[in-house]
Coordinates of C-alpha atoms and ligand atoms in Angstrom, one line a residue:
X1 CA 12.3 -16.7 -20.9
X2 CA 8.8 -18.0 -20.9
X3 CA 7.8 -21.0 -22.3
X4 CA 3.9 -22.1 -22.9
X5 CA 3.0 -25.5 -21.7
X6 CA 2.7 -28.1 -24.7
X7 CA -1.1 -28.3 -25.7
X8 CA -3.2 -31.1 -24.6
X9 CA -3.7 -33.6 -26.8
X10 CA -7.2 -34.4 -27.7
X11 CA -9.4 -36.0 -25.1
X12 CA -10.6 -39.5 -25.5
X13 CA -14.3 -39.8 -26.7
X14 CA -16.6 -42.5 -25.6
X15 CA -17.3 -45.1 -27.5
X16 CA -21.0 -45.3 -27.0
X17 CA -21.5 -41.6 -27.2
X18 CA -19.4 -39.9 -29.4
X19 CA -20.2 -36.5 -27.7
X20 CA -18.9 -37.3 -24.9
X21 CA -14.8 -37.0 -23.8
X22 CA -13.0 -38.2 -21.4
X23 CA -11.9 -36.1 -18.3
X24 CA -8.7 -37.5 -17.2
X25 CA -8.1 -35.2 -13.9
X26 CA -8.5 -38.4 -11.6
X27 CA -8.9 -42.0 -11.7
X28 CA -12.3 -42.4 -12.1
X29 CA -12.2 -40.8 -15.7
X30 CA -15.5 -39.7 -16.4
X31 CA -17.0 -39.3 -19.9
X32 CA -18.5 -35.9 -19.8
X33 CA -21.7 -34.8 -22.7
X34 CA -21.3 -31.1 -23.6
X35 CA -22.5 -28.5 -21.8
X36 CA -22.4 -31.0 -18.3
X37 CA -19.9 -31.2 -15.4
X38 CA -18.5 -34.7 -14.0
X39 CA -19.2 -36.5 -11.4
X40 CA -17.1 -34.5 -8.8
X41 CA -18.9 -31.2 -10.0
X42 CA -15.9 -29.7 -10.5
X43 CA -15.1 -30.6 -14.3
X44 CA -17.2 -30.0 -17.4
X45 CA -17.3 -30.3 -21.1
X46 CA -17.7 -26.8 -22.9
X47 CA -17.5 -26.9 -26.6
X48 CA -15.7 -30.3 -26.5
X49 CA -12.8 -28.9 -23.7
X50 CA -12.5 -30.2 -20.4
X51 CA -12.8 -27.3 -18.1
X52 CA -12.0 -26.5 -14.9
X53 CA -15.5 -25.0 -13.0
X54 CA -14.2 -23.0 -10.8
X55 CA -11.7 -20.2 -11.8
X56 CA -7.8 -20.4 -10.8
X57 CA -7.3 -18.3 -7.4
X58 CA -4.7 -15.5 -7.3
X59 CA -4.1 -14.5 -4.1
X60 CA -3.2 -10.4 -4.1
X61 CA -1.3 -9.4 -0.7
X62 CA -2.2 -5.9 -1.7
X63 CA -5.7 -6.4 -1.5
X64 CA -7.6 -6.4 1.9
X65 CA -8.8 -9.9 2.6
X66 CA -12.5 -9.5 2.2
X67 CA -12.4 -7.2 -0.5
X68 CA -14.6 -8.0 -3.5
X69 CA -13.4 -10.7 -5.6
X70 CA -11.7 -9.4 -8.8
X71 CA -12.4 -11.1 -11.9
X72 CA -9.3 -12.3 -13.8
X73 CA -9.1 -10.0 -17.0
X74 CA -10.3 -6.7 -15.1
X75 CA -8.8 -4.3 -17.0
X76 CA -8.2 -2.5 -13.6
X77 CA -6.1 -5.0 -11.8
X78 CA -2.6 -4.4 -11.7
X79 CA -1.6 -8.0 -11.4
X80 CA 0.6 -7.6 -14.3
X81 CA 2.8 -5.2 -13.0
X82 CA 3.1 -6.5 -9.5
X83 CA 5.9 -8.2 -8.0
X84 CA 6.0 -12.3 -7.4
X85 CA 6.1 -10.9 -3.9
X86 CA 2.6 -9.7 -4.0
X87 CA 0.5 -11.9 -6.3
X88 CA 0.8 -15.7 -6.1
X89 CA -1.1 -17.9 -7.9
X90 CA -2.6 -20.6 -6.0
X91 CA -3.7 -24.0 -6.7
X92 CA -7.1 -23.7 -6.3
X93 CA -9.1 -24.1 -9.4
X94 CA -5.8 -24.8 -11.3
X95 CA -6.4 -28.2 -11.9
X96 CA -4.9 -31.6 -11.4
X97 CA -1.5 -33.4 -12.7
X98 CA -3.1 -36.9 -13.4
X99 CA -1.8 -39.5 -14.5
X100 CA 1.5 -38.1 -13.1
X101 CA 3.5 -38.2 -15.9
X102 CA 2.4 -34.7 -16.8
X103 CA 3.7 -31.5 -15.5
X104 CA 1.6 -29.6 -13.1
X105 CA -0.5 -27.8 -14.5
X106 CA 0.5 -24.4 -13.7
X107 CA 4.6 -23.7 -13.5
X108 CA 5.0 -19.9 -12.6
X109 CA 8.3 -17.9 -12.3
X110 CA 8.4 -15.3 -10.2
X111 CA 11.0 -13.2 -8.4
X112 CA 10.8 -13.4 -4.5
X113 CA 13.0 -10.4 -2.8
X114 CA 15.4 -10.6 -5.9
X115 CA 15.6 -14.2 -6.4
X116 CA 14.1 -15.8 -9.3
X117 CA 11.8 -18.4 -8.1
X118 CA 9.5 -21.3 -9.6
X119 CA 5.7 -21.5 -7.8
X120 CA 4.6 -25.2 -8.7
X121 CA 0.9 -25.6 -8.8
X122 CA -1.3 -28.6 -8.7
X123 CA -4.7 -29.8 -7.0
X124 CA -3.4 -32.9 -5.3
X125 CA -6.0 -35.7 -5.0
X126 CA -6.1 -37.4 -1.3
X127 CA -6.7 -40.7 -0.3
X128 CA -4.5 -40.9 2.3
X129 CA -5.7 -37.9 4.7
X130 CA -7.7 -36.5 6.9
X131 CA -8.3 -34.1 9.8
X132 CA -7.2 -33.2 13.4
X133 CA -10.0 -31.8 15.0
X134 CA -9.6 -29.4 18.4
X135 CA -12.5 -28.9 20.6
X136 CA -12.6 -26.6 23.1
X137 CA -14.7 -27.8 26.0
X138 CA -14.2 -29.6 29.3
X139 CA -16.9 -31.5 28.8
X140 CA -16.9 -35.2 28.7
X141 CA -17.5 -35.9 24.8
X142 CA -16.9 -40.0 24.8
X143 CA -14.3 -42.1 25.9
X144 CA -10.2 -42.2 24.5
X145 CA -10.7 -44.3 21.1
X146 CA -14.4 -44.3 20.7
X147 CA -15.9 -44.3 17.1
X148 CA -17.2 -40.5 15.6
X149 CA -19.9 -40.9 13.4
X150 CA -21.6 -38.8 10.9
X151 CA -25.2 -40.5 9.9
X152 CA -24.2 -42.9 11.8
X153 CA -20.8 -43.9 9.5
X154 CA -18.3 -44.2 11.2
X155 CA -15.8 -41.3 10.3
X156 CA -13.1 -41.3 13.1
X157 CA -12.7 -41.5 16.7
X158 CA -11.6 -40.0 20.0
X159 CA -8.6 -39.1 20.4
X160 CA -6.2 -38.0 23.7
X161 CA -7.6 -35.0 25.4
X162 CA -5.5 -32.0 24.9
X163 CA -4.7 -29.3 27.8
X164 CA -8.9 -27.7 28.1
X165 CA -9.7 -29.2 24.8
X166 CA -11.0 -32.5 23.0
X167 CA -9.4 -34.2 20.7
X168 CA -11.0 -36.0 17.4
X169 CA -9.1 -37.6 14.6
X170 CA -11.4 -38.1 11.5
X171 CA -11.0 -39.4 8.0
X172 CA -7.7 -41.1 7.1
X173 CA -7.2 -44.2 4.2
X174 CA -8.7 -46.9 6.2
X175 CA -12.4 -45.2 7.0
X176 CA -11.8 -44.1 3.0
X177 CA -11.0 -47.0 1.6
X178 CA -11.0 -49.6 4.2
X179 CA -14.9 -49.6 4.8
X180 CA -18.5 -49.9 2.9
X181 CA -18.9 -47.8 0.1
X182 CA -21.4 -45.8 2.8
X183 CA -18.4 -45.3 5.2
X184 CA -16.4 -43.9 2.5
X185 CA -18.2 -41.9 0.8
X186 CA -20.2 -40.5 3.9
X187 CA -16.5 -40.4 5.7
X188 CA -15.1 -37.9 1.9
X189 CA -18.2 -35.6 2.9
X190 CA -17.7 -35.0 6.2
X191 CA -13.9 -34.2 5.6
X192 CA -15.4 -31.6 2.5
X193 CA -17.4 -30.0 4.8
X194 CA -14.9 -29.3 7.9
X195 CA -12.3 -28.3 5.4
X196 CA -14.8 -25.9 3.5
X197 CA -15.2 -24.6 7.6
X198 CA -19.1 -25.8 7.2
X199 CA -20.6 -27.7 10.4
X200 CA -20.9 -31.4 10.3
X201 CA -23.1 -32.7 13.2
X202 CA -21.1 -35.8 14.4
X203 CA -21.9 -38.3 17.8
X204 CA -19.6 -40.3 19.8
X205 CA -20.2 -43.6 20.4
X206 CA -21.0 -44.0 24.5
X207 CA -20.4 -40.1 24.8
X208 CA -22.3 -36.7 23.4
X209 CA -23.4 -35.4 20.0
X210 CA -21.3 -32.0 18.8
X211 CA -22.0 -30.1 16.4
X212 CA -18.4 -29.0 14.7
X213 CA -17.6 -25.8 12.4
X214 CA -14.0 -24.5 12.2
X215 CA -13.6 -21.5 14.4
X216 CA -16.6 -21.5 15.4
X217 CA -17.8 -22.9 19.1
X218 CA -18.6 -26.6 19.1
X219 CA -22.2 -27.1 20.1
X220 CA -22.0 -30.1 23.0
X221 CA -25.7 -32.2 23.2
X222 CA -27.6 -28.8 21.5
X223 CA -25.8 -26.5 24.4
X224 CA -22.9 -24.3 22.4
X225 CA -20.0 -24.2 24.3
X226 CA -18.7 -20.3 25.6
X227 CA -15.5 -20.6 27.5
X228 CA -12.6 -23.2 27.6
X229 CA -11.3 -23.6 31.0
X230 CA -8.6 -21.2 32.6
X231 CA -6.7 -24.1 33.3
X232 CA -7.1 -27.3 35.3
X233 CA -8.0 -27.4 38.7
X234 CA -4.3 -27.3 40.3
X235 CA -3.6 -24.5 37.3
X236 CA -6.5 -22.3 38.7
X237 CA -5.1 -22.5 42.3
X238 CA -1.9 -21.3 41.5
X239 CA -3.4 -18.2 39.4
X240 CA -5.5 -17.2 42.3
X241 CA -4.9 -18.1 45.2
X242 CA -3.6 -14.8 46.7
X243 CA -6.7 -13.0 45.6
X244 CA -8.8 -15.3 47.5
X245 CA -6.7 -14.9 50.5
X246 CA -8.9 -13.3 53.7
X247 CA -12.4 -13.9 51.4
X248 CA -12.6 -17.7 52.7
X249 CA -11.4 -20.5 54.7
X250 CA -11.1 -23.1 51.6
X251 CA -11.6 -22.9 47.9
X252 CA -12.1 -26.7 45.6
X253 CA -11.6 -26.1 41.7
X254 CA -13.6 -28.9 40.1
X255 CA -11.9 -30.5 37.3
X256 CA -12.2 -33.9 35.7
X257 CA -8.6 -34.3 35.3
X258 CA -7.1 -32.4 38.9
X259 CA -9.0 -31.1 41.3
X260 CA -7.4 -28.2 43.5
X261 CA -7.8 -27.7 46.8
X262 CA -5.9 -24.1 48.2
X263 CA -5.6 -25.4 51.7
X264 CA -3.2 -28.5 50.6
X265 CA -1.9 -27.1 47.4
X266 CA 1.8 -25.9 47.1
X267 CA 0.2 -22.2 46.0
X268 CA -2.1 -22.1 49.7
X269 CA 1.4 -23.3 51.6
X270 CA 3.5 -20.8 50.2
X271 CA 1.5 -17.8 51.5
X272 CA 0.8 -19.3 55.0
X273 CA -3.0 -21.0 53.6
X274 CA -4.3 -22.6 57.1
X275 CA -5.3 -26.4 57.3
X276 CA -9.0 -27.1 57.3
X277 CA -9.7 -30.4 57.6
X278 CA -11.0 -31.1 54.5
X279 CA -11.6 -34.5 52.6
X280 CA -11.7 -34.9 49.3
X281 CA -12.8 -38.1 47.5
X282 CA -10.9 -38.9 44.4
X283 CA -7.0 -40.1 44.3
X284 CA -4.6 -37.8 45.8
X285 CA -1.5 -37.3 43.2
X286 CA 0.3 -34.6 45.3
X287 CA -1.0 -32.5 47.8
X288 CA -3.4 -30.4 47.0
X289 CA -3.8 -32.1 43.8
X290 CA -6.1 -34.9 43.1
X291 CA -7.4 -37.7 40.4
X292 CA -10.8 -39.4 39.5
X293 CA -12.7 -37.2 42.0
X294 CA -15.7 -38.3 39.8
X295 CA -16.6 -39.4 36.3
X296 CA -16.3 -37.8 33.3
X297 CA -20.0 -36.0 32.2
X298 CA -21.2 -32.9 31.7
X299 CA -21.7 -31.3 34.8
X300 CA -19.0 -29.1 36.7
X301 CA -15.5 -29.3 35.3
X302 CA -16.3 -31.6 33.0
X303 CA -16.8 -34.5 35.7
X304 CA -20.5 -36.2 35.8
X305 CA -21.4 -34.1 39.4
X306 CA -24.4 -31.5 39.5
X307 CA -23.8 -31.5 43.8
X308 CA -20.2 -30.6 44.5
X309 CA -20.3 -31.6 47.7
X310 CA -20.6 -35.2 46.7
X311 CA -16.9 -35.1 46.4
X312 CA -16.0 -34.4 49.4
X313 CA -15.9 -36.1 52.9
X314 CA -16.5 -35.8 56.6
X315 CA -14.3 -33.0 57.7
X316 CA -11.6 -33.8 60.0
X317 CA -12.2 -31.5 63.4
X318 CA -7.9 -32.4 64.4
X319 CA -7.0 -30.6 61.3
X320 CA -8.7 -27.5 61.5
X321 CA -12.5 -28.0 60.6
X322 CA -14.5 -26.0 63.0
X323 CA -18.0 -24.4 62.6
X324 CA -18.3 -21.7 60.4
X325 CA -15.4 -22.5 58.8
X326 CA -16.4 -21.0 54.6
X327 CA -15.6 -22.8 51.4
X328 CA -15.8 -21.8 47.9
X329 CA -16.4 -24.7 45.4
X330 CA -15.5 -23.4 41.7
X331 CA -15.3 -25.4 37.9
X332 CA -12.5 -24.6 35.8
X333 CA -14.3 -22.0 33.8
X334 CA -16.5 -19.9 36.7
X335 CA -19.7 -21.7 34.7
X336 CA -20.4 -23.6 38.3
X337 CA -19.9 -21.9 41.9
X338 CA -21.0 -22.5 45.1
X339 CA -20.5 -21.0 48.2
X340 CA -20.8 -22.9 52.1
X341 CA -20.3 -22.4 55.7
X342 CA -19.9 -25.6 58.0
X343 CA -22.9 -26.2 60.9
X344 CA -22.0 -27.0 64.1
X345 CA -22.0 -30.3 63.0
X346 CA -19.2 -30.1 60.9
X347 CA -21.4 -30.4 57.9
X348 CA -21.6 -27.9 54.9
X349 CA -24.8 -25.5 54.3
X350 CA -24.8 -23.3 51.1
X351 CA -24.9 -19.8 51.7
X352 CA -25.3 -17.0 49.5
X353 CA -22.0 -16.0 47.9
X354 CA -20.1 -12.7 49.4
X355 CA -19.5 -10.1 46.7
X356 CA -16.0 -10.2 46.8
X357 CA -16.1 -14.1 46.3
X358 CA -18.4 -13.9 43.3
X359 CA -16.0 -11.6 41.8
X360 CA -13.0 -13.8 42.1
X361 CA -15.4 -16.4 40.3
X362 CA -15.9 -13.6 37.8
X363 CA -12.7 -13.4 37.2
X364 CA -11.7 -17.1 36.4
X365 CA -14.8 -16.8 33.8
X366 CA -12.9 -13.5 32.3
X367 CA -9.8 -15.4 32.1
X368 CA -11.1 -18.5 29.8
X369 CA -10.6 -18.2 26.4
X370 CA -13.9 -18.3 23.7
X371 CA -14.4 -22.1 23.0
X372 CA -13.2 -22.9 18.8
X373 CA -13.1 -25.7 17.2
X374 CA -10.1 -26.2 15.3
X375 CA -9.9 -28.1 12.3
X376 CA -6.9 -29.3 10.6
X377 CA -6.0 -31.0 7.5
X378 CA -3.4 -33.6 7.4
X379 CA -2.8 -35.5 4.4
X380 CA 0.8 -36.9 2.6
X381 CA 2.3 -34.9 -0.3
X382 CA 4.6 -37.4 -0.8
X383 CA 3.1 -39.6 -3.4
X384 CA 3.4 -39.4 -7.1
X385 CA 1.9 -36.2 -7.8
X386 CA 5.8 -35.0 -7.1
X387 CA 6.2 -36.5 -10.6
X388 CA 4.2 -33.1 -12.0
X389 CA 6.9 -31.3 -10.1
X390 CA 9.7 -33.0 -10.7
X391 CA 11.8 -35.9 -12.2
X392 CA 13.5 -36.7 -9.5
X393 CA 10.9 -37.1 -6.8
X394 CA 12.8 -37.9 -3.6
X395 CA 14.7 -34.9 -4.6
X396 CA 11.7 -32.9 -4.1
X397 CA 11.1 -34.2 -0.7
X398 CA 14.6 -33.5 0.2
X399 CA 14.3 -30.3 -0.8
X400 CA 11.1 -29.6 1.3
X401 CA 12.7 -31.2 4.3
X402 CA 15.6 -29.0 3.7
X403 CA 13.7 -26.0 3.4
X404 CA 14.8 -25.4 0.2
X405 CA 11.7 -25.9 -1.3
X406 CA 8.1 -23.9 0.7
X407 CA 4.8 -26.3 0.8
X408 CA 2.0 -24.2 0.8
X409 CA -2.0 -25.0 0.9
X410 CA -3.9 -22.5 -0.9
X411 CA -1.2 -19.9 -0.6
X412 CA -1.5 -21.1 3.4
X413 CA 1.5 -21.6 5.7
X414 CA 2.0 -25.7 6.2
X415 CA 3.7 -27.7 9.3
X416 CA 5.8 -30.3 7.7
X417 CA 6.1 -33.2 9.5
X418 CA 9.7 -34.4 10.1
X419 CA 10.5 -38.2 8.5
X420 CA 9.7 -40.0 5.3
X421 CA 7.4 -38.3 2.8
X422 CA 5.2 -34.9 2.9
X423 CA 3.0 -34.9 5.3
X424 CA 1.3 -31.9 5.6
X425 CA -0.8 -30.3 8.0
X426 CA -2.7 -26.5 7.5
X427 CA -5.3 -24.6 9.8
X428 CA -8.3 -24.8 7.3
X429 CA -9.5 -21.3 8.5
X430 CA -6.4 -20.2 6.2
X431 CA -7.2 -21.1 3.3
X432 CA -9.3 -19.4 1.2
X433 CA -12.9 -20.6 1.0
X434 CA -14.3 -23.1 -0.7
X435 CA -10.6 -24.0 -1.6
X436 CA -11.2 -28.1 -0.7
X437 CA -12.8 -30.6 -3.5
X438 CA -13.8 -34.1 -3.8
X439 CA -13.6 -37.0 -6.2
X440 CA -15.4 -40.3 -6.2
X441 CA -13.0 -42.6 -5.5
X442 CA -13.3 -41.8 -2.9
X443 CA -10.8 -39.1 -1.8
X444 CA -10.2 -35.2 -0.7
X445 CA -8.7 -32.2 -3.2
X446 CA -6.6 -29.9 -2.0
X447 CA -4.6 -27.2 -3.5
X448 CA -0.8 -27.7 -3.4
X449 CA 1.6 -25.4 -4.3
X450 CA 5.3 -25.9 -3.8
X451 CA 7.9 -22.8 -4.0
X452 CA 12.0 -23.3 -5.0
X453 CA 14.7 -21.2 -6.0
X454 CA 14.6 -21.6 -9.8
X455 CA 18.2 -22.8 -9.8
X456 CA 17.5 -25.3 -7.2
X457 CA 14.2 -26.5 -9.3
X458 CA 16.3 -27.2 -12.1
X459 CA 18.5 -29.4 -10.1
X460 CA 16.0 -30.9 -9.1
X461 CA 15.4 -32.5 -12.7
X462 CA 12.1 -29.9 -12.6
X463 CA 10.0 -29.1 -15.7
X464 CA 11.9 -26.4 -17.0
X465 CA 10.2 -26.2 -19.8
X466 CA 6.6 -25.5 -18.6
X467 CA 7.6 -23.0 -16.6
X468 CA 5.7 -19.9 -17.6
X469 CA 5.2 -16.2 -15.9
X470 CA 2.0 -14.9 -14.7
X471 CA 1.5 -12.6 -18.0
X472 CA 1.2 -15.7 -19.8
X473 CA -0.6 -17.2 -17.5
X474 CA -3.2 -14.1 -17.4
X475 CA -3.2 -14.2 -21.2
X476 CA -3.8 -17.7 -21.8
X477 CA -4.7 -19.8 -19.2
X478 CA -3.9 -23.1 -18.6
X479 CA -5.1 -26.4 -20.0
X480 CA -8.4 -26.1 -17.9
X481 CA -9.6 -23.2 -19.2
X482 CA -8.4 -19.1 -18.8
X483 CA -11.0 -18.2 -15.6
X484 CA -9.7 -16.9 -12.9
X485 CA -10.1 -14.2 -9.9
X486 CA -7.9 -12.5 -7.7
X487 CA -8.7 -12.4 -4.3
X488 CA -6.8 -10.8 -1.4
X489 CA -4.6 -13.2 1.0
X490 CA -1.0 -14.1 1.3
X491 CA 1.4 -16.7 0.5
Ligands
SF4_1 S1 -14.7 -37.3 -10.9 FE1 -14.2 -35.2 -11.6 S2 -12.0 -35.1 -11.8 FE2 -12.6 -37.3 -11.8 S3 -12.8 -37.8 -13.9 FE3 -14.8 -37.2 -13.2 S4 -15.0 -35.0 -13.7 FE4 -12.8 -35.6 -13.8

């Protein structure tokens, strides 16, 4: 049985001006004239309601993503008759439960493969949260630790390299909170933007300036970035070091983080590789294998070197260096190649590469993957916004830890992570557009929606009483107004 929401009592109106009431969607309570919006942009007054700007999201699984967005009472969308398999409705636009007394404010039943389910919506305000940020690229972007800044707040820092990628971790309570009002506020917008997948221009302290965008390629010091690297240096032996077999004497992959050299390495032994003297500078972990063979930078495999042959040196006639001995020095990602022959004097003169060697360097570049960046947004669920869910609010995070209970952002899939509380993390390139907000405080929007079994909602001490089906919903909206769309996606 459905059962509409209790109406919202009257707003609050200010004491100096009596036409304007109170919005009481987050803590910063704005008194709002008709006819104007608050100071998030994303509530207004209209004809003494508070409203909710943008319409509530209803994500359509039977609609193509990308197909035109459908606007809520079109007479010729089915969403009434369609299953809660197919049409979910989303938190975006729905709204905020604040204070968190109140019930969220949309409650939807709906009936998932045969078993009646609850969809618990709510646009869950952030303070404590932030995002992961992935780079692509071997190149040198600052030190472990160093400060990220946007307009020159600082907004996050460096984080451990990841396997071909950079690592950023921006945001969180402390650049929020914990700073200048600048550092906040600057530190909430450039959050906004990454989530909203726009491109935020950011520079690392003692390292380059990149130009971020989820899924798009980072832009390193004005240069975008095309390939990340097919592996390390050691990883790129391994892969082809039987292809390069009978095309030349040695092969070096340059890598900031293990340099490869065929000769030494496991991969060259295995298929009979013969010495060649060779000397590389740089700490040898294993053979074949080796550390620090230059600094961090920008040039070839993301070390500081434009002349590869400043790595290596004298060659060691007793192991197998003789004239005309060939070597192939390659980066990570085919971007940098150079081809030698040694002189007489032991010493290495570049020569123009064979075919068959430039297609082997080819073919490293073909295997690299397009450089992204990733962005994702990690923020705790575990507050007291569970109180518009439920009564019983560690039951609700039991539940979710259980799997008893689905946290989704935007209608998009969530990693939980495992412990105390809901922490939440979501690729931002799946959730619908725009779906990310703001509010002074300063702190980050984002839709939350949780999914339970009804029966299991109820025992969880959950607002029975608002819960309402999507006929209702598309009939009279919520306390935030009735506009909606439908747009194609998927829970
Ligand atoms: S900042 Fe936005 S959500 Fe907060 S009170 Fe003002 S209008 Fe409402």
């Amino acid at each position: 049985m459905t059962t509409r929401a209790a109406p919202e009592p009257p707003k609050p109106q200010s004491p100096d001006r009596p036409d304007k009431i109170r919005c009481d969607a987050c803590p910063v309570m704005c008194y709002i004239a008709e006819g104007r919006v608050g100071a998030c942009d994303r509530y207004a007054n209209e004809g003494g309601r508070i409203i909710r700007c943008d319409p509530l999201t209803i994500l359509d699984r039977r609609i193509t993503k990308g197909e035109a967005v459908k606007p809520f009472l079109a007479a010729d969308w089915d969403g009434r008759e369609a299953s809660g398999d197919d049409v979910f409705v989303s938190a975006i636009g729905a709204g905020t439960t604040y204070p968190d007394y109140k019930p969220a404010p949309f409650i939807v039943s709906r009936d998932i493969a045969g078993v009646d389910c609850v969809t618990v919506v709510t646009e869950a305000i952030f303070s404590y949260c932030g995002v992961k940020v992935k780079i692509d690229t071997d190149r040198h972007l600052g030190p472990e630790a160093a400060p990220v800044r946007a307009d020159g707040e600082v907004v996050g820092h460096v984080m451990t390299a990841e396997y071909g990628s950079q690592m950023l971790s921006l945001g969180g309570v402390d650049h929020l909170t914990g700073g200048s009002k600048a550092e906040g506020r600057k530190t909430c917008d450039t959050l906004l933007r990454l989530c909203n997948r726009g491109p935020v221009d950011l520079t690392i302290d003692g390292g380059s300036s990149v130009v971020v965008q989820a899924g798009a390629a980072p832009i390193v010091d004005g240069t975008p970035e095309e390939r990340m690297r097919v592996g390390c240096g050691s990883a790129a032996i391994g892969m082809f070091a039987t292809q390069w077999q009978g095309l030349v004497d040695e092969v070096v992959v340059v890598d900031d983080h293990i340099t490869g050299v065929v000769s030494e390495h496991q991969a060259g032994k295995v298929i009979d590789w013969p010495d060649t003297g060779i000397r590389i500078k740089g700490h040898r972990s294993t053979p074949g294998r080796y550390f620090k063979v230059a600094k961090p930078g920008q040039g070839w495999g993301g070390t500081d070197i434009e002349d590869p042959l400043s790595i290596l040196g004298p060659w060691r006639p007793e192991k197998g260096a003789r004239p005309g001995l060939s070597v192939l020095m390659v980066s990570t990602t085919g971007e940098h190649s150079a081809y030698f022959v040694l002189n007489d004097a032991l010493e290495p003169e570049p020569h123009p590469m064979p075919e068959a060697l430039r297609l082997s360097v080819d073919l490293i570049a073909r295997n690299c993957e397009p450089a992204l960046c990733t962005v994702l947004f990690m923020g705790g669920a575990g507050g007291s916004l569970r109180s518009g869910v439920t009564r019983d609010p560690i039951g609700l995070t039991r539940s979710v830890h259980a799997e008893r209970t689905r946290v989704t952002v935007g209608g998009a899939p969530v990693y939980v992570w495992p412990g105390g509380g809901i922490t939440v993390m979501v690729d931002v390139t799946q959730v619908p557009e725009g779906a990310f907000g703001s509010v002074p405080t300063p702190a980050l929007v984002a839709p939350l929606e949780f999914t339970v079994p009804r029966a299991e909602y109820e025992a969880l001490g959950g607002h029975g009483g608002s819960i309402r089906d999507l006929a209702d919903i598309l009939e009279a909206g919520g306390d935030y107004g009735s506009a909606a769309r439908v747009i194609g996606g998927r829970e």
